[in-house]
mmCIF file of N, CA and C in Angstrom:
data_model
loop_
_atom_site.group_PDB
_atom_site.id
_atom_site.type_symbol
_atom_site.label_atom_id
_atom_site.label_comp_id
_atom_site.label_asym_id
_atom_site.label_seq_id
_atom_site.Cartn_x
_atom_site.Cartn_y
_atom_site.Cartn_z
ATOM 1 N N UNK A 1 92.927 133.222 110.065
ATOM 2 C CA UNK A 1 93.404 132.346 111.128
ATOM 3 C C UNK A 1 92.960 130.916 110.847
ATOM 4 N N UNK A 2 93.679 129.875 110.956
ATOM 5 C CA UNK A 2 93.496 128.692 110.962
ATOM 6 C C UNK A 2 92.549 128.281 112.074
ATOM 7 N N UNK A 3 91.932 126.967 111.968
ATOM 8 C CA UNK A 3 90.526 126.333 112.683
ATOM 9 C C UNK A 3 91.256 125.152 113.097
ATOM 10 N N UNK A 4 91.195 124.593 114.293
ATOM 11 C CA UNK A 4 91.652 123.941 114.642
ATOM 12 C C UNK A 4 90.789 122.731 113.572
ATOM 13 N N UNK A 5 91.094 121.267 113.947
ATOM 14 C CA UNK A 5 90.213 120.372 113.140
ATOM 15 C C UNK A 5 89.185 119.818 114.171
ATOM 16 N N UNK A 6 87.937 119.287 113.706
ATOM 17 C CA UNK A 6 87.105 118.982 114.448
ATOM 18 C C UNK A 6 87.444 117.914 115.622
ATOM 19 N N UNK A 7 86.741 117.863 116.638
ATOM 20 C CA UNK A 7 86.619 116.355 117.808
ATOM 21 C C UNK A 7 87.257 115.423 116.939
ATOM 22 N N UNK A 8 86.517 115.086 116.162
ATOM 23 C CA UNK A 8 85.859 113.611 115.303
ATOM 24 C C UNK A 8 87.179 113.324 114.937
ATOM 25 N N UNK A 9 87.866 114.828 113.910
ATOM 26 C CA UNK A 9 89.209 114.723 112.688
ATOM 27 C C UNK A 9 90.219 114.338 113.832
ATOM 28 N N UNK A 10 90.638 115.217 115.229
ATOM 29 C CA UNK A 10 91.479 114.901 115.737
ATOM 30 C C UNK A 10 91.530 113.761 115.986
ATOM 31 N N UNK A 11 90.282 113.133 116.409
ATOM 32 C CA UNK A 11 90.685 111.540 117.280
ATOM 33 C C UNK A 11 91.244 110.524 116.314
ATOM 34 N N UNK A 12 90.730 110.986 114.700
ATOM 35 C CA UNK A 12 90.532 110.262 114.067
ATOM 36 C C UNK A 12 92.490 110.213 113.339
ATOM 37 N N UNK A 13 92.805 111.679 113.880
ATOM 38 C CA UNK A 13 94.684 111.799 113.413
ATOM 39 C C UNK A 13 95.061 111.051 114.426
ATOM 40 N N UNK A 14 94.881 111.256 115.780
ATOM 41 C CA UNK A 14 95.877 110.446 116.710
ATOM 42 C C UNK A 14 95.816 109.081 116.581
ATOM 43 N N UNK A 15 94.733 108.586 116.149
ATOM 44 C CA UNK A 15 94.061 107.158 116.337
ATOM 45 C C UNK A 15 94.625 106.455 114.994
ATOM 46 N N UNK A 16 94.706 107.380 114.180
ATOM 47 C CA UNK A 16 96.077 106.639 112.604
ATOM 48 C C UNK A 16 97.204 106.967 113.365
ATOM 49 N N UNK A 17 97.852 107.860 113.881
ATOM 50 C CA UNK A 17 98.978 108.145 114.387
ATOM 51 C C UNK A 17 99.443 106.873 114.695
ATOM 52 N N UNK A 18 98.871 106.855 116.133
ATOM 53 C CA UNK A 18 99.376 105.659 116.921
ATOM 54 C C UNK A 18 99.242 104.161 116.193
ATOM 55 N N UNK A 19 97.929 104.236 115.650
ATOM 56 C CA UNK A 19 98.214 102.900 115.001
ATOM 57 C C UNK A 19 99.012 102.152 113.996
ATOM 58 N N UNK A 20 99.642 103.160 112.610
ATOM 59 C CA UNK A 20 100.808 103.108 111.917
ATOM 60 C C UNK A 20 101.870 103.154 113.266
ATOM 61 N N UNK A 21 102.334 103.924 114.394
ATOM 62 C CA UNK A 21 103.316 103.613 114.840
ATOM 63 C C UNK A 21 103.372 102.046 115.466
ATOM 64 N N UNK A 22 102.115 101.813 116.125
ATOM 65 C CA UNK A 22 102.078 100.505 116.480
ATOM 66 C C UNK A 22 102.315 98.916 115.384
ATOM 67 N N UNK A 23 102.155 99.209 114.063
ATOM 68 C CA UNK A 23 102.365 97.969 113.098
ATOM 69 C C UNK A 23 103.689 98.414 112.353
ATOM 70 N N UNK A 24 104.586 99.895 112.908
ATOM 71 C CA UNK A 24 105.983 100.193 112.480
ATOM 72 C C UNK A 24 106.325 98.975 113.298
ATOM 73 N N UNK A 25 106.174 99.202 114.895
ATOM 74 C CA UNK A 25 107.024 98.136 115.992
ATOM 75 C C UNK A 25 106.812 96.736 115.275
ATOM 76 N N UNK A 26 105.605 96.223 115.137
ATOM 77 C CA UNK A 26 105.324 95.130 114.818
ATOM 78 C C UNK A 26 105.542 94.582 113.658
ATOM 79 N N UNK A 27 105.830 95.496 112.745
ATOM 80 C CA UNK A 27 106.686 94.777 111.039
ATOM 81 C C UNK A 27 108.137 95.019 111.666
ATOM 82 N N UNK A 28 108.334 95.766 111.947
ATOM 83 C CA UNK A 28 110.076 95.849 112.125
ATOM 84 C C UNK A 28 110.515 94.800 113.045
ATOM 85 N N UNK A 29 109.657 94.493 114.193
ATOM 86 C CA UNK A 29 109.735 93.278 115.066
ATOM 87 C C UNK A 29 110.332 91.988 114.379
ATOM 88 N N UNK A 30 108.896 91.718 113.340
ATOM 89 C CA UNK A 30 108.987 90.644 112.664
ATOM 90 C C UNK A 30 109.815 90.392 111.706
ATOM 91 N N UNK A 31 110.564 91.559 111.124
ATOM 92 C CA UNK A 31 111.516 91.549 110.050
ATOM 93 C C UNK A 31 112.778 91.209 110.918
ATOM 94 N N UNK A 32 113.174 91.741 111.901
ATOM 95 C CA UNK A 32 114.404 92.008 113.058
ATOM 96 C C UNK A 32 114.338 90.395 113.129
ATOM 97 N N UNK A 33 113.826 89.617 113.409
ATOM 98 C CA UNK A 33 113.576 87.885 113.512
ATOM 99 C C UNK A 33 113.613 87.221 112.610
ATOM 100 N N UNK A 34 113.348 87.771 111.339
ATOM 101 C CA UNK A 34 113.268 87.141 110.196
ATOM 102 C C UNK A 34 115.084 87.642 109.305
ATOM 103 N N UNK A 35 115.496 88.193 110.246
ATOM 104 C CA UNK A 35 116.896 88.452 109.861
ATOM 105 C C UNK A 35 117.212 89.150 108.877
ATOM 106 N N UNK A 36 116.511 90.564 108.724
ATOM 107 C CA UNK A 36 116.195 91.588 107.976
ATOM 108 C C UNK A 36 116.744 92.809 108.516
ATOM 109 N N UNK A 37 117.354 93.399 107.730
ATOM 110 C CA UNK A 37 118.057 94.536 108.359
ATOM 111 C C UNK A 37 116.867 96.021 108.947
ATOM 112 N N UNK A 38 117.316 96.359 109.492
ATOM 113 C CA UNK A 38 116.339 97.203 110.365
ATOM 114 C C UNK A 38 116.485 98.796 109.270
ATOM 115 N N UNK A 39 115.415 99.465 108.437
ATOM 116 C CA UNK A 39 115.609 100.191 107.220
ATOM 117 C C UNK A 39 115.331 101.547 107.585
ATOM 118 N N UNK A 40 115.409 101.651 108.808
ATOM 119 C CA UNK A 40 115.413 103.323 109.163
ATOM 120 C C UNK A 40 116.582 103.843 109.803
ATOM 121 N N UNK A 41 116.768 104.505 108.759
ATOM 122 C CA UNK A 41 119.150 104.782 109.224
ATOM 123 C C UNK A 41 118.521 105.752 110.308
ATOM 124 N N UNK A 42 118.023 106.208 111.268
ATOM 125 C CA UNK A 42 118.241 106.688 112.602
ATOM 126 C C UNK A 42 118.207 105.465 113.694
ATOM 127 N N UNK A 43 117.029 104.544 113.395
ATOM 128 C CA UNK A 43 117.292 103.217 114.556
ATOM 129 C C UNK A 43 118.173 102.339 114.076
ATOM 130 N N UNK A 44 118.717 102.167 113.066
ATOM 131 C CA UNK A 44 119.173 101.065 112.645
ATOM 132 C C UNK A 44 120.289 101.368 113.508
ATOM 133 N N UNK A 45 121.255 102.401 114.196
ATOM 134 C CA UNK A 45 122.425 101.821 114.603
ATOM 135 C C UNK A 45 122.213 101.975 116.269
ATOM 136 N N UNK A 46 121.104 102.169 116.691
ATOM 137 C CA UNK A 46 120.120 101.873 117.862
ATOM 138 C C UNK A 46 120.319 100.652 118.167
ATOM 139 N N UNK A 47 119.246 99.799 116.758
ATOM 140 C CA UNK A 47 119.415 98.541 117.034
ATOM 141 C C UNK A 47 120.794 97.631 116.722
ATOM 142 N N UNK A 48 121.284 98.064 116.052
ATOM 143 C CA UNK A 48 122.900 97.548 115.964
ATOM 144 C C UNK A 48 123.684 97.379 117.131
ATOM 145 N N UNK A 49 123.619 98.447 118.222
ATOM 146 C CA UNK A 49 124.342 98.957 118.979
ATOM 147 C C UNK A 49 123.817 98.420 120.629
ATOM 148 N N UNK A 50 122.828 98.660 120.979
ATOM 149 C CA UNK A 50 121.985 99.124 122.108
ATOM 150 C C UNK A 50 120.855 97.712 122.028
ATOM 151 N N UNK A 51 120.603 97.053 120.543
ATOM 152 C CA UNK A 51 119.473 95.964 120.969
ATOM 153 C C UNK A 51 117.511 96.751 120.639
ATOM 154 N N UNK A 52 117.123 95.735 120.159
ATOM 155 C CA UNK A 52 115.445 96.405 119.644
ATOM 156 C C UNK A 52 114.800 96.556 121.018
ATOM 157 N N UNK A 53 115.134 96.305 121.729
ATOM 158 C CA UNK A 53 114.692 96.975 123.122
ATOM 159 C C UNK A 53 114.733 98.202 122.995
ATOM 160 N N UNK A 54 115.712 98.544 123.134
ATOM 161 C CA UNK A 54 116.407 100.040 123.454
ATOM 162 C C UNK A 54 115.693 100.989 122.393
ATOM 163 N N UNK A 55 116.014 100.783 120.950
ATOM 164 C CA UNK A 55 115.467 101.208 120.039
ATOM 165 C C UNK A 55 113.974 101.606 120.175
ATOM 166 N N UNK A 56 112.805 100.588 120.606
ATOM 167 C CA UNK A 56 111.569 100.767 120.963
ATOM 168 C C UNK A 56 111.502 101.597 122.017
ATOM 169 N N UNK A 57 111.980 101.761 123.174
ATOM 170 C CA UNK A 57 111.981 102.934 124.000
ATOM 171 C C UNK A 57 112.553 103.988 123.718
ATOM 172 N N UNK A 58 113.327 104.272 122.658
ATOM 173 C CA UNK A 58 113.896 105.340 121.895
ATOM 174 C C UNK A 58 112.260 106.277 121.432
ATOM 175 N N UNK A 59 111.900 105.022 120.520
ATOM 176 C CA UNK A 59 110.596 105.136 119.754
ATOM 177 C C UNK A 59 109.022 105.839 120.426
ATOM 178 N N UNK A 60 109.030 105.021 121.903
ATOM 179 C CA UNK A 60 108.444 105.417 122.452
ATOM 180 C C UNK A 60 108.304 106.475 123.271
ATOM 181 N N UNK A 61 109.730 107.060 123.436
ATOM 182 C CA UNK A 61 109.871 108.467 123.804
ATOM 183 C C UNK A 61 109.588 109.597 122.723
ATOM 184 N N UNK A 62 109.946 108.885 121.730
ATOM 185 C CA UNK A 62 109.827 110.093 120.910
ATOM 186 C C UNK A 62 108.133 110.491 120.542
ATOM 187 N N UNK A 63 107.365 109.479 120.540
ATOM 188 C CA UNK A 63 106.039 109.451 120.422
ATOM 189 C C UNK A 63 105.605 110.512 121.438
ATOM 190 N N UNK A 64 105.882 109.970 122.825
ATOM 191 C CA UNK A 64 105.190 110.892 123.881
ATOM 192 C C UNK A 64 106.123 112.108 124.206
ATOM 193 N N UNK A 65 106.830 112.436 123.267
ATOM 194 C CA UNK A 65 107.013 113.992 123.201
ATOM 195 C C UNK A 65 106.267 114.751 122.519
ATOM 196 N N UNK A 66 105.928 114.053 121.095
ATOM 197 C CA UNK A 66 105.339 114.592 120.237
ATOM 198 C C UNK A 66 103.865 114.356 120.282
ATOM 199 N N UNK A 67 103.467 113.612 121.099
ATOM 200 C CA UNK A 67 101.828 113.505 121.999
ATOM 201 C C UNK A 67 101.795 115.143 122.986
ATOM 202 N N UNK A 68 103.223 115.029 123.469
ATOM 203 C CA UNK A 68 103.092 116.352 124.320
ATOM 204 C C UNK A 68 103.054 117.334 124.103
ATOM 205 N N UNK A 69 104.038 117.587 122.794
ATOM 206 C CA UNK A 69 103.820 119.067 121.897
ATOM 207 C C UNK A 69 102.425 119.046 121.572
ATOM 208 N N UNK A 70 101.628 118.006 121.036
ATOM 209 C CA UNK A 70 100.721 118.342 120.490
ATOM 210 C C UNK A 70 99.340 119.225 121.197
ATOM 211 N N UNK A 71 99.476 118.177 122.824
ATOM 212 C CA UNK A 71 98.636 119.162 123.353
ATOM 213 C C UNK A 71 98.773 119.585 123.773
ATOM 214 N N UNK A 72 100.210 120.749 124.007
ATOM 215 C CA UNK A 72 100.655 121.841 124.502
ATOM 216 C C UNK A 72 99.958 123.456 123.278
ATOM 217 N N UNK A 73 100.503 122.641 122.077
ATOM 218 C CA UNK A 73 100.399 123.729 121.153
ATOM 219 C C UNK A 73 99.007 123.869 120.125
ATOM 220 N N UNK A 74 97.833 122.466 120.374
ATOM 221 C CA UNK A 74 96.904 122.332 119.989
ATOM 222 C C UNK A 74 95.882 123.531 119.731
ATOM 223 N N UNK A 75 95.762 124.453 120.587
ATOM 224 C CA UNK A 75 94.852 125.537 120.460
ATOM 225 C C UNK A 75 95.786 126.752 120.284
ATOM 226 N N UNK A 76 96.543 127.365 120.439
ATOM 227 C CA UNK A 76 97.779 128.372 120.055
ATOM 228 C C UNK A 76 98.227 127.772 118.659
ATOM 229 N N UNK A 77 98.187 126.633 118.161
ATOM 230 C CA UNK A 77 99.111 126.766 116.676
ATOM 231 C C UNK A 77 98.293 125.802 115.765
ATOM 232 N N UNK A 78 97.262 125.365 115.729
ATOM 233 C CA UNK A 78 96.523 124.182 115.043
ATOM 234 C C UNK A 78 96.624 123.833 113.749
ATOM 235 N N UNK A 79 97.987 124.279 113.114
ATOM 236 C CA UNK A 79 98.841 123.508 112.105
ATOM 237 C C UNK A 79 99.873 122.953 112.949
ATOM 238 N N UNK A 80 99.689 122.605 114.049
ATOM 239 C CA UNK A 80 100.361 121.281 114.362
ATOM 240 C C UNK A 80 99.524 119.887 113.669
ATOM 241 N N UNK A 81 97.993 119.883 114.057
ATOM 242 C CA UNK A 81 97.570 118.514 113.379
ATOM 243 C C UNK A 81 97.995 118.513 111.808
ATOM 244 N N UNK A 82 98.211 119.174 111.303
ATOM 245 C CA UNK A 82 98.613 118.833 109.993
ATOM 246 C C UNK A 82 99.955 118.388 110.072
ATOM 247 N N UNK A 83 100.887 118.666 110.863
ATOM 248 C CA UNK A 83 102.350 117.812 111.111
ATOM 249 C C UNK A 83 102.170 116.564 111.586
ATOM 250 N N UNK A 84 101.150 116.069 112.168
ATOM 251 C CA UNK A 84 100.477 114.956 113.019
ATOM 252 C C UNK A 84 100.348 114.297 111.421
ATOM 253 N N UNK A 85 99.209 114.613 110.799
ATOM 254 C CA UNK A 85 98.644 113.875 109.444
ATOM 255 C C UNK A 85 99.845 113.520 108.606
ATOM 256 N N UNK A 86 100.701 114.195 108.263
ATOM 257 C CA UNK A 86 101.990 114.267 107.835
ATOM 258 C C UNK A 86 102.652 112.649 108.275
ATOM 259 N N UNK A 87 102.857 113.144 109.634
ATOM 260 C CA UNK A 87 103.860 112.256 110.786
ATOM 261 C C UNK A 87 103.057 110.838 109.971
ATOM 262 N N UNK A 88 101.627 110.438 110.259
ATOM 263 C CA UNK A 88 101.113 109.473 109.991
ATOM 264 C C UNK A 88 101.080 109.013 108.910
ATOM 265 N N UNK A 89 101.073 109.356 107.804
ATOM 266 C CA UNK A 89 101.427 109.411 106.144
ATOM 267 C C UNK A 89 102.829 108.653 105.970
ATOM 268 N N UNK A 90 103.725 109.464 106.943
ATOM 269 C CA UNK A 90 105.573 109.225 106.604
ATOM 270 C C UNK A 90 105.218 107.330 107.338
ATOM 271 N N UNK A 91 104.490 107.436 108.325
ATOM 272 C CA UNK A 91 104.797 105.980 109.126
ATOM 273 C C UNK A 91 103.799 105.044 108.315
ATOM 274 N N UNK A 92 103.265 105.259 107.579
ATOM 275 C CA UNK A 92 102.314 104.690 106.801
ATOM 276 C C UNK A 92 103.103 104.301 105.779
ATOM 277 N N UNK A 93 104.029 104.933 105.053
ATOM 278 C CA UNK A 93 105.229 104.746 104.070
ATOM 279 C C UNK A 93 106.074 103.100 105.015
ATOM 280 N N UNK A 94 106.101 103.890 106.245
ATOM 281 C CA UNK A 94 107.581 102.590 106.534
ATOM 282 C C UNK A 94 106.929 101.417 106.739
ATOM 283 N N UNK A 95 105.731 101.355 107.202
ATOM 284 C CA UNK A 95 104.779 100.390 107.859
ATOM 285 C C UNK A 95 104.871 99.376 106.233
ATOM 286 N N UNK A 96 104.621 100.070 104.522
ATOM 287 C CA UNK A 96 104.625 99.235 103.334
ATOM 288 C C UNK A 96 105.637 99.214 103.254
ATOM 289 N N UNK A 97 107.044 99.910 103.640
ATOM 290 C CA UNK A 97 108.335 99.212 103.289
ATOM 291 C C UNK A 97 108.257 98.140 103.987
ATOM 292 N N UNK A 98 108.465 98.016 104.963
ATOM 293 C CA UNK A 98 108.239 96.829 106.065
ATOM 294 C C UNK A 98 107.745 95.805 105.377
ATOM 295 N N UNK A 99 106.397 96.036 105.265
ATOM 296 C CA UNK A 99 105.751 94.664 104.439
ATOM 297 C C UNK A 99 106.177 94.197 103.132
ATOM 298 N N UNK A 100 107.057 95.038 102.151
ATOM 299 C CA UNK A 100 107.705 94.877 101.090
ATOM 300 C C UNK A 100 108.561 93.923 101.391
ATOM 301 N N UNK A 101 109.648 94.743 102.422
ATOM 302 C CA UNK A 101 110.809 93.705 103.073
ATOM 303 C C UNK A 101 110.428 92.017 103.198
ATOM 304 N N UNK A 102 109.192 92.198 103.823
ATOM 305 C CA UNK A 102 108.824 91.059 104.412
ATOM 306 C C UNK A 102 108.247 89.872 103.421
ATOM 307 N N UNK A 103 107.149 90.949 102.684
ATOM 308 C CA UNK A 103 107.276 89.765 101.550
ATOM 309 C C UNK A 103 108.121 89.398 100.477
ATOM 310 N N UNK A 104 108.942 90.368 99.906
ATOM 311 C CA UNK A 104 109.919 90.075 98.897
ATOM 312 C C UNK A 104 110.892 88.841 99.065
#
């Protein structure tokens, strides 16, 4: 049977979690102004369509679903935090595209 991960590991997944999602908003912000096309083909026609408003509350729903699965299924399935570490890895990827965009 799998072990859940310690106090320390969890705080320490949600706490990259959120913070790669928080400098996704904030490079994509700054690129969206800097007149840079928006490089994630699920928001991009969000923001095409609907405005980076809309898109960010898209974003932010989807976060606090997946805040909610997590501590729904945290002690019953604890290879969820490894989809968490994952999740944070993939946004850690867009967070250096972003900055690529930005500086190139």
């Amino acid at each position: 049977m799998v072990k859940a991960p310690s106090i320390r590991t969890q705080a320490v997944i949600v706490v990259a979690f959120l913070a790669f999602q928080a400098l996704d908003i904030i490079t994509t912000h700054i690129g969206l102004r800097l007149s840079h096309p928006e490089l994630n083909s699920i928001m991009a026609p969000i923001v095409g369509s609907q405005g980076e408003l809309a898109a960010y509350a898209v974003k932010g729903v989807a976060i606090a679903v997946l805040l909610g699965v997590l501590m729904m299924l945290q002690y019953r399935r604890p290879r969820v935090w490894q989809a968490f570490r994952i999740g944070a890895c993939l946004t850690a990827v867009g967070v250096a595209a972003n900055l690529y965009q930005l500086l190139v």
